[in-house]
Amino acid sequence: MVLENRKAVAALHIAGIVAVGAYSAYSSYKERRAAQAASALFTASEKVMAAAPGVHGKELLAKAAGPLKELEDAARANAGTMPAFEAFMRTGDAYLDAGDFAHAGQLYAEAEKSAPSRSFRALSLYSLGMAREGAKDHKGAIEAFRGALGLGEKISKAELLMGMARGYAASGDSAKAQEQLSLVSAEYPGSDYSRAADRLKASLK
């Protein structure tokens, strides 16, 4: 359920951002570089889809390991562009779905460095927090969620607070966990988030 929430947050976040292509308008050089990156990463993405059409999780990694590596390499070769950001996020999602949280975290961290705006940085940090949580790096997960929250962008605050609460709870810091959960209950009364916060609160007693 937590991973499904991450996918929903990512989809809504990207859908709500307009004029993302404006980042490349600073100069003709950046425009050319962005176009070259888009072309290279489109080709690499097509290879992934051809190798494993409609496949996800571990099966995707098994069938498209080579093309995924090519996509990663193409993203690194074009780091700092929007297409690279998208490729890092896409490959990160593939490894997250397959349960390879360490690799997913590495890719999300690289996505943050290529993010063209604070909004996309927030999304990559949220995803990084999920990967670190999966890897049981609770301190690192809290740090990532807090970083996303601190950017003040339109990404689900409730998701970030819940992520921090889970991290504190898993680390044995019940007081800090309760603090985050109380914020969720106060800001999202009657919501699924509030009910989830109540359940986690009860488990801490």
GROMACS .gro file of C-alpha atoms in nm:
model
  205
    1MET     CA    1   0.000   0.000   0.000
    2VAL     CA    2   0.283   0.239   0.085
    3LEU     CA    3   0.449   0.180  -0.254
    4GLU     CA    4   0.113   0.226  -0.427
    5ASN     CA    5   0.078   0.561  -0.250
    6ARG     CA    6   0.421   0.659  -0.381
    7LYS     CA    7   0.312   0.586  -0.738
    8ALA     CA    8  -0.005   0.791  -0.694
    9VAL     CA    9   0.184   1.084  -0.547
   10ALA     CA   10   0.437   1.075  -0.831
   11ALA     CA   11   0.165   1.062  -1.097
   12LEU     CA   12  -0.037   1.347  -0.949
   13HIS     CA   13   0.272   1.557  -0.888
   14ILE     CA   14   0.401   1.529  -1.243
   15ALA     CA   15   0.053   1.587  -1.388
   16GLY     CA   16   0.016   1.905  -1.188
   17ILE     CA   17   0.330   2.074  -1.313
   18VAL     CA   18   0.298   2.289  -1.624
   19ALA     CA   19   0.548   2.434  -1.868
   20VAL     CA   20   0.828   2.202  -1.758
   21GLY     CA   21   1.001   2.256  -2.091
   22ALA     CA   22   1.079   2.614  -1.996
   23TYR     CA   23   1.394   2.504  -1.815
   24SER     CA   24   1.572   2.458  -2.150
   25ALA     CA   25   1.494   2.805  -2.282
   26TYR     CA   26   1.791   2.979  -2.124
   27SER     CA   27   2.012   2.936  -2.425
   28SER     CA   28   2.037   2.765  -2.761
   29TYR     CA   29   2.309   2.543  -2.615
   30LYS     CA   30   2.076   2.413  -2.350
   31GLU     CA   31   1.805   2.365  -2.607
   32ARG     CA   32   2.035   2.157  -2.826
   33ARG     CA   33   2.158   1.958  -2.529
   34ALA     CA   34   1.803   1.892  -2.413
   35ALA     CA   35   1.703   1.777  -2.762
   36GLN     CA   36   2.004   1.546  -2.785
   37ALA     CA   37   1.930   1.407  -2.439
   38ALA     CA   38   1.565   1.348  -2.527
   39SER     CA   39   1.664   1.163  -2.843
   40ALA     CA   40   1.923   0.943  -2.672
   41LEU     CA   41   1.700   0.860  -2.378
   42PHE     CA   42   1.398   0.793  -2.600
   43THR     CA   43   1.603   0.538  -2.793
   44ALA     CA   44   1.720   0.373  -2.470
   45SER     CA   45   1.365   0.370  -2.330
   46GLU     CA   46   1.235   0.205  -2.646
   47LYS     CA   47   1.485  -0.077  -2.598
   48VAL     CA   48   1.356  -0.137  -2.244
   49MET     CA   49   0.995  -0.154  -2.365
   50ALA     CA   50   1.087  -0.383  -2.653
   51ALA     CA   51   1.275  -0.621  -2.424
   52ALA     CA   52   0.996  -0.648  -2.167
   53PRO     CA   53   0.662  -0.512  -2.290
   54GLY     CA   54   0.404  -0.473  -2.016
   55VAL     CA   55   0.631  -0.632  -1.756
   56HIS     CA   56   0.713  -0.499  -1.409
   57GLY     CA   57   0.904  -0.589  -1.096
   58LYS     CA   58   1.160  -0.865  -1.088
   59GLU     CA   59   1.046  -0.996  -1.424
   60LEU     CA   60   1.133  -0.662  -1.583
   61LEU     CA   61   1.484  -0.675  -1.438
   62ALA     CA   62   1.528  -1.032  -1.557
   63LYS     CA   63   1.416  -0.958  -1.913
   64ALA     CA   64   1.557  -0.609  -1.962
   65ALA     CA   65   1.868  -0.588  -1.745
   66GLY     CA   66   2.086  -0.485  -2.040
   67PRO     CA   67   1.852  -0.218  -2.178
   68LEU     CA   68   1.793  -0.080  -1.829
   69LYS     CA   69   2.168  -0.046  -1.784
   70GLU     CA   70   2.185   0.136  -2.121
   71LEU     CA   71   1.910   0.370  -2.004
   72GLU     CA   72   2.100   0.442  -1.681
   73ASP     CA   73   2.420   0.509  -1.873
   74ALA     CA   74   2.238   0.739  -2.115
   75ALA     CA   75   2.088   0.928  -1.822
   76ARG     CA   76   2.433   0.978  -1.667
   77ALA     CA   77   2.573   1.093  -1.999
   78ASN     CA   78   2.299   1.357  -2.013
   79ALA     CA   79   2.282   1.443  -1.642
   80GLY     CA   80   2.134   1.781  -1.563
   81THR     CA   81   1.856   1.762  -1.822
   82MET     CA   82   1.486   1.691  -1.783
   83PRO     CA   83   1.507   1.373  -1.995
   84ALA     CA   84   1.784   1.246  -1.765
   85PHE     CA   85   1.571   1.322  -1.460
   86GLU     CA   86   1.283   1.125  -1.609
   87ALA     CA   87   1.512   0.834  -1.697
   88PHE     CA   88   1.662   0.820  -1.347
   89MET     CA   89   1.313   0.823  -1.198
   90ARG     CA   90   1.189   0.556  -1.438
   91THR     CA   91   1.478   0.320  -1.374
   92GLY     CA   92   1.456   0.394  -1.003
   93ASP     CA   93   1.090   0.293  -1.010
   94ALA     CA   94   1.179  -0.030  -1.188
   95TYR     CA   95   1.430  -0.128  -0.921
   96LEU     CA   96   1.199  -0.016  -0.640
   97ASP     CA   97   0.917  -0.235  -0.777
   98ALA     CA   98   1.161  -0.526  -0.795
   99GLY     CA   99   1.268  -0.479  -0.433
  100ASP     CA  100   1.622  -0.365  -0.511
  101PHE     CA  101   1.598  -0.069  -0.276
  102ALA     CA  102   1.969   0.014  -0.269
  103HIS     CA  103   1.991   0.051  -0.647
  104ALA     CA  104   1.664   0.241  -0.657
  105GLY     CA  105   1.795   0.481  -0.394
  106GLN     CA  106   2.110   0.546  -0.594
  107LEU     CA  107   1.904   0.632  -0.902
  108TYR     CA  108   1.666   0.860  -0.713
  109ALA     CA  109   1.965   1.042  -0.564
  110GLU     CA  110   2.097   1.097  -0.916
  111ALA     CA  111   1.752   1.213  -1.024
  112GLU     CA  112   1.758   1.481  -0.757
  113LYS     CA  113   2.083   1.618  -0.901
  114SER     CA  114   1.923   1.637  -1.247
  115ALA     CA  115   1.591   1.777  -1.129
  116PRO     CA  116   1.512   2.097  -1.324
  117SER     CA  117   1.303   2.252  -1.046
  118ARG     CA  118   1.233   2.242  -0.674
  119SER     CA  119   0.911   2.053  -0.744
  120PHE     CA  120   1.094   1.771  -0.916
  121ARG     CA  121   1.360   1.773  -0.646
  122ALA     CA  122   1.083   1.716  -0.392
  123LEU     CA  123   0.949   1.424  -0.593
  124SER     CA  124   1.292   1.261  -0.621
  125LEU     CA  125   1.357   1.306  -0.248
  126TYR     CA  126   1.021   1.152  -0.166
  127SER     CA  127   1.108   0.852  -0.383
  128LEU     CA  128   1.454   0.836  -0.225
  129GLY     CA  129   1.288   0.824   0.115
  130MET     CA  130   1.073   0.530   0.004
  131ALA     CA  131   1.376   0.343  -0.126
  132ARG     CA  132   1.571   0.401   0.194
  133GLU     CA  133   1.272   0.293   0.399
  134GLY     CA  134   1.258  -0.029   0.198
  135ALA     CA  135   1.629  -0.081   0.265
  136LYS     CA  136   1.565  -0.023   0.638
  137ASP     CA  137   1.787   0.283   0.636
  138HIS     CA  138   1.544   0.465   0.862
  139LYS     CA  139   1.770   0.758   0.943
  140GLY     CA  140   1.836   0.813   0.573
  141ALA     CA  141   1.464   0.784   0.494
  142ILE     CA  142   1.376   1.048   0.754
  143GLU     CA  143   1.642   1.276   0.610
  144ALA     CA  144   1.504   1.239   0.257
  145PHE     CA  145   1.141   1.292   0.361
  146ARG     CA  146   1.241   1.595   0.568
  147GLY     CA  147   1.435   1.734   0.273
  148ALA     CA  148   1.131   1.702   0.047
  149LEU     CA  149   0.909   1.862   0.309
  150GLY     CA  150   1.150   2.151   0.352
  151LEU     CA  151   1.126   2.244  -0.015
  152GLY     CA  152   0.767   2.349   0.042
  153GLU     CA  153   0.643   2.218  -0.290
  154LYS     CA  154   0.307   2.070  -0.386
  155ILE     CA  155   0.381   1.713  -0.295
  156SER     CA  156   0.166   1.535  -0.037
  157LYS     CA  157   0.269   1.670   0.302
  158ALA     CA  158   0.075   1.389   0.466
  159GLU     CA  159   0.281   1.126   0.281
  160LEU     CA  160   0.603   1.292   0.393
  161LEU     CA  161   0.491   1.323   0.755
  162MET     CA  162   0.378   0.960   0.757
  163GLY     CA  163   0.711   0.854   0.608
  164MET     CA  164   0.899   1.042   0.880
  165ALA     CA  165   0.672   0.892   1.146
  166ARG     CA  166   0.737   0.538   1.021
  167GLY     CA  167   1.110   0.610   1.023
  168TYR     CA  168   1.108   0.739   1.379
  169ALA     CA  169   0.889   0.449   1.492
  170ALA     CA  170   1.122   0.193   1.332
  171SER     CA  171   1.419   0.369   1.493
  172GLY     CA  172   1.260   0.343   1.836
  173ASP     CA  173   1.193   0.716   1.876
  174SER     CA  174   0.825   0.698   1.969
  175ALA     CA  175   0.808   1.061   2.083
  176LYS     CA  176   0.921   1.193   1.744
  177ALA     CA  177   0.690   0.949   1.566
  178GLN     CA  178   0.395   1.067   1.776
  179GLU     CA  179   0.482   1.427   1.692
  180GLN     CA  180   0.457   1.364   1.316
  181LEU     CA  181   0.141   1.159   1.355
  182SER     CA  182  -0.027   1.431   1.559
  183LEU     CA  183   0.045   1.676   1.276
  184VAL     CA  184  -0.120   1.437   1.028
  185SER     CA  185  -0.428   1.397   1.249
  186ALA     CA  186  -0.456   1.773   1.300
  187GLU     CA  187  -0.409   1.872   0.935
  188TYR     CA  188  -0.601   1.587   0.768
  189PRO     CA  189  -0.894   1.506   1.001
  190GLY     CA  190  -1.125   1.229   0.886
  191SER     CA  191  -0.894   1.127   0.601
  192ASP     CA  192  -0.731   0.794   0.522
  193TYR     CA  193  -0.406   0.952   0.636
  194SER     CA  194  -0.558   1.042   0.971
  195ARG     CA  195  -0.687   0.689   1.019
  196ALA     CA  196  -0.346   0.545   0.925
  197ALA     CA  197  -0.186   0.784   1.175
  198ASP     CA  198  -0.426   0.666   1.446
  199ARG     CA  199  -0.339   0.303   1.376
  200LEU     CA  200   0.035   0.373   1.393
  201LYS     CA  201  -0.016   0.574   1.714
  202ALA     CA  202  -0.197   0.281   1.871
  203SER     CA  203   0.087   0.046   1.783
  204LEU     CA  204   0.335   0.273   1.961
  205LYS     CA  205   0.154   0.258   2.295
   0.00000   0.00000   0.00000
